[in-house]
C-alpha positions in Angstrom: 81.2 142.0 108.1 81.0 145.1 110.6 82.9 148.1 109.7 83.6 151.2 111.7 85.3 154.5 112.5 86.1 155.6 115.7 85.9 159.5 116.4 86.6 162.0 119.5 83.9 164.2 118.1 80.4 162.9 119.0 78.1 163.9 116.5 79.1 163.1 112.9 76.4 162.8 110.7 78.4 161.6 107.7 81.9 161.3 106.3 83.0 162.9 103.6 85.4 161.2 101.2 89.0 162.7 102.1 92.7 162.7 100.2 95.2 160.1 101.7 97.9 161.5 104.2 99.8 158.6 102.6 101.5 159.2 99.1 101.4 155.0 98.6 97.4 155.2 99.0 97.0 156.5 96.2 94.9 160.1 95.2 91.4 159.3 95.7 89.4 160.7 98.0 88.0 158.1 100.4 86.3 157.8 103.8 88.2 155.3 105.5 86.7 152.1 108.2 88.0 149.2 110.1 87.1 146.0 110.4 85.8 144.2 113.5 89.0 142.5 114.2 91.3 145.5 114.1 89.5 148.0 115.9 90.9 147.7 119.1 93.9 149.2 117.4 91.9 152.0 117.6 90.6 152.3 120.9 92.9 155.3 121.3 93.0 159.2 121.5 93.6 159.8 117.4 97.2 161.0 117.7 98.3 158.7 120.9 101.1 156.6 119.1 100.8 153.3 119.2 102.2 149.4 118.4 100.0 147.0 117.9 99.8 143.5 116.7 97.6 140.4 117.3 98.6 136.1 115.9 97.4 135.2 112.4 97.4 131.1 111.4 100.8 131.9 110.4 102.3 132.9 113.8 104.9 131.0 115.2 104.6 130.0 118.5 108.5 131.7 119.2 106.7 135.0 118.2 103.3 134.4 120.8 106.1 133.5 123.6 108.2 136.7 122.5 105.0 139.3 122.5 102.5 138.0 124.7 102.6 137.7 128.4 98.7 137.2 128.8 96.3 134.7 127.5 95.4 137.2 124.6 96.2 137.4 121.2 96.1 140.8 120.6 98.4 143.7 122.0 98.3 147.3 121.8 101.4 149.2 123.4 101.5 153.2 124.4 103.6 155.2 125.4 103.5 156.7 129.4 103.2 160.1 128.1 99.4 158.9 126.6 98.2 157.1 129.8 97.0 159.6 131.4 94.9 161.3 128.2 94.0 157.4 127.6 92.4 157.1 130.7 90.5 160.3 130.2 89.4 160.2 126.6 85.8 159.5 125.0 85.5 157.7 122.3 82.7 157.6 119.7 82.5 154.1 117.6 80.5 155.1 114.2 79.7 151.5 112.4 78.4 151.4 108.7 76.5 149.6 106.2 79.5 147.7 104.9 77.9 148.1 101.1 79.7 151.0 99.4 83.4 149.6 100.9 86.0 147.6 99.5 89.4 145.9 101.2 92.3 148.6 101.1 94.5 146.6 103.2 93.9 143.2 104.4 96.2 143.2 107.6 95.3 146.2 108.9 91.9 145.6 108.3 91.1 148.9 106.4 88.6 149.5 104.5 87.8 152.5 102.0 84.6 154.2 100.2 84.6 156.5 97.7 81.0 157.9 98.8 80.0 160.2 101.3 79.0 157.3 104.3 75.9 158.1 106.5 76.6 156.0 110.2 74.0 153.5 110.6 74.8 153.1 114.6 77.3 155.1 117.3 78.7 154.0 120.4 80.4 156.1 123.0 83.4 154.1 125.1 84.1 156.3 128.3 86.6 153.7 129.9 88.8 152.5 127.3 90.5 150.3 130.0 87.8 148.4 130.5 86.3 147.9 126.7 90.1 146.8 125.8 89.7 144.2 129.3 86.4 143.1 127.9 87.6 142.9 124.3 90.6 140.5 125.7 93.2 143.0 124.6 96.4 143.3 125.6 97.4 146.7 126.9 101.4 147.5 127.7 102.7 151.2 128.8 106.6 151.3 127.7 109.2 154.5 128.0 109.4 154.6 123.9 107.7 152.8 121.1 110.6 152.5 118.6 112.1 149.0 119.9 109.0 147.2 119.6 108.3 148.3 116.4 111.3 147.0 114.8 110.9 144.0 116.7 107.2 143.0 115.7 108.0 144.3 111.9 110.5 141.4 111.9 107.8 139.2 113.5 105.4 136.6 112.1 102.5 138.8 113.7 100.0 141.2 111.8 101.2 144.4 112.8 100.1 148.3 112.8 102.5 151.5 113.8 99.9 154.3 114.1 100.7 157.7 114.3 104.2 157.1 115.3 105.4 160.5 113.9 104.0 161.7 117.4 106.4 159.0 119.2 109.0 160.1 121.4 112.3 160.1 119.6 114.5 156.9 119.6 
């Protein structure tokens, strides 16, 4: 298993256990990664809001025909305002030794430490369009992101609304 944290700062030495924003987390500090298969969900200026969503074995084929209009299995969706702070962003990829983490939340494909975490690699992504093309990730540029959310909530997808407190009002 591969485990990571993506950053706009470049040069993180380590990362130090932090409280959850989230009440329903709990109140332990923790240093928080992602797994391999969700990280794309994170290819992403930190507060750019965002839907995404990629098929599980339970997906229905009603639900692929309803969300995908490519061969991929895995969309992430942005709003306009964000393309043009998407295109220019630079991203830092931190992986680490998987060792110290445990599963916080299976769909979403967090996982949490409650130790200070040393990287063990970094990667810089300067064309996020292109590592989401090479990734096979489906990339869609919509007015407002509230629609779609309710939609793929009600869906048989695995599903993640980031930072949608920064999403245009409905």
């Amino acid at each position: 298993m591969r485990l990571f944290h993506v950053s706009e700062n470049s040069n993180i030495s380590c990362f130090e256990p932090r409280m959850p924003r989230r009440k329903e987390v709990g109140n332990t500090p923790l240093v928080w990664a992602i797994n391999e298969r969700c990280l794309p969900n994170y290819l992403t200026p930190r507060n750019c809001p965002r839907v995404a969503y990629h098929t599980n074995p339970q997906t229905t084929d009603s639900d692929i025909a309803n969300f995908f209009t490519a061969a991929s299995r895995h969309c992430i969706i942005i709003e306009n305002d964000w393309f043009d702070r998407l295109s220019q962003a630079v991203l830092y990829v931190y992986e680490f030794n998987p060792k110290n983490f445990y599963l916080q939340d299976e769909i979403a494909g967090y996982y949490v430490s409650e130790q200070t975490e040393a990287p063990i690699n970094v990667h810089s992504i300067d064309d996020i369009f292109k590592e989401l093309i090479v990734k096979n990730i489906e990339l869609r540029i919509v007015d407002n992101l509230h629609q779609i959310a309710q939609k793929v909530q009600n869906s048989t997808l695995n599903w993640s609304l980031c930072v949608m407190r920064n999403a245009k009002p409905q």
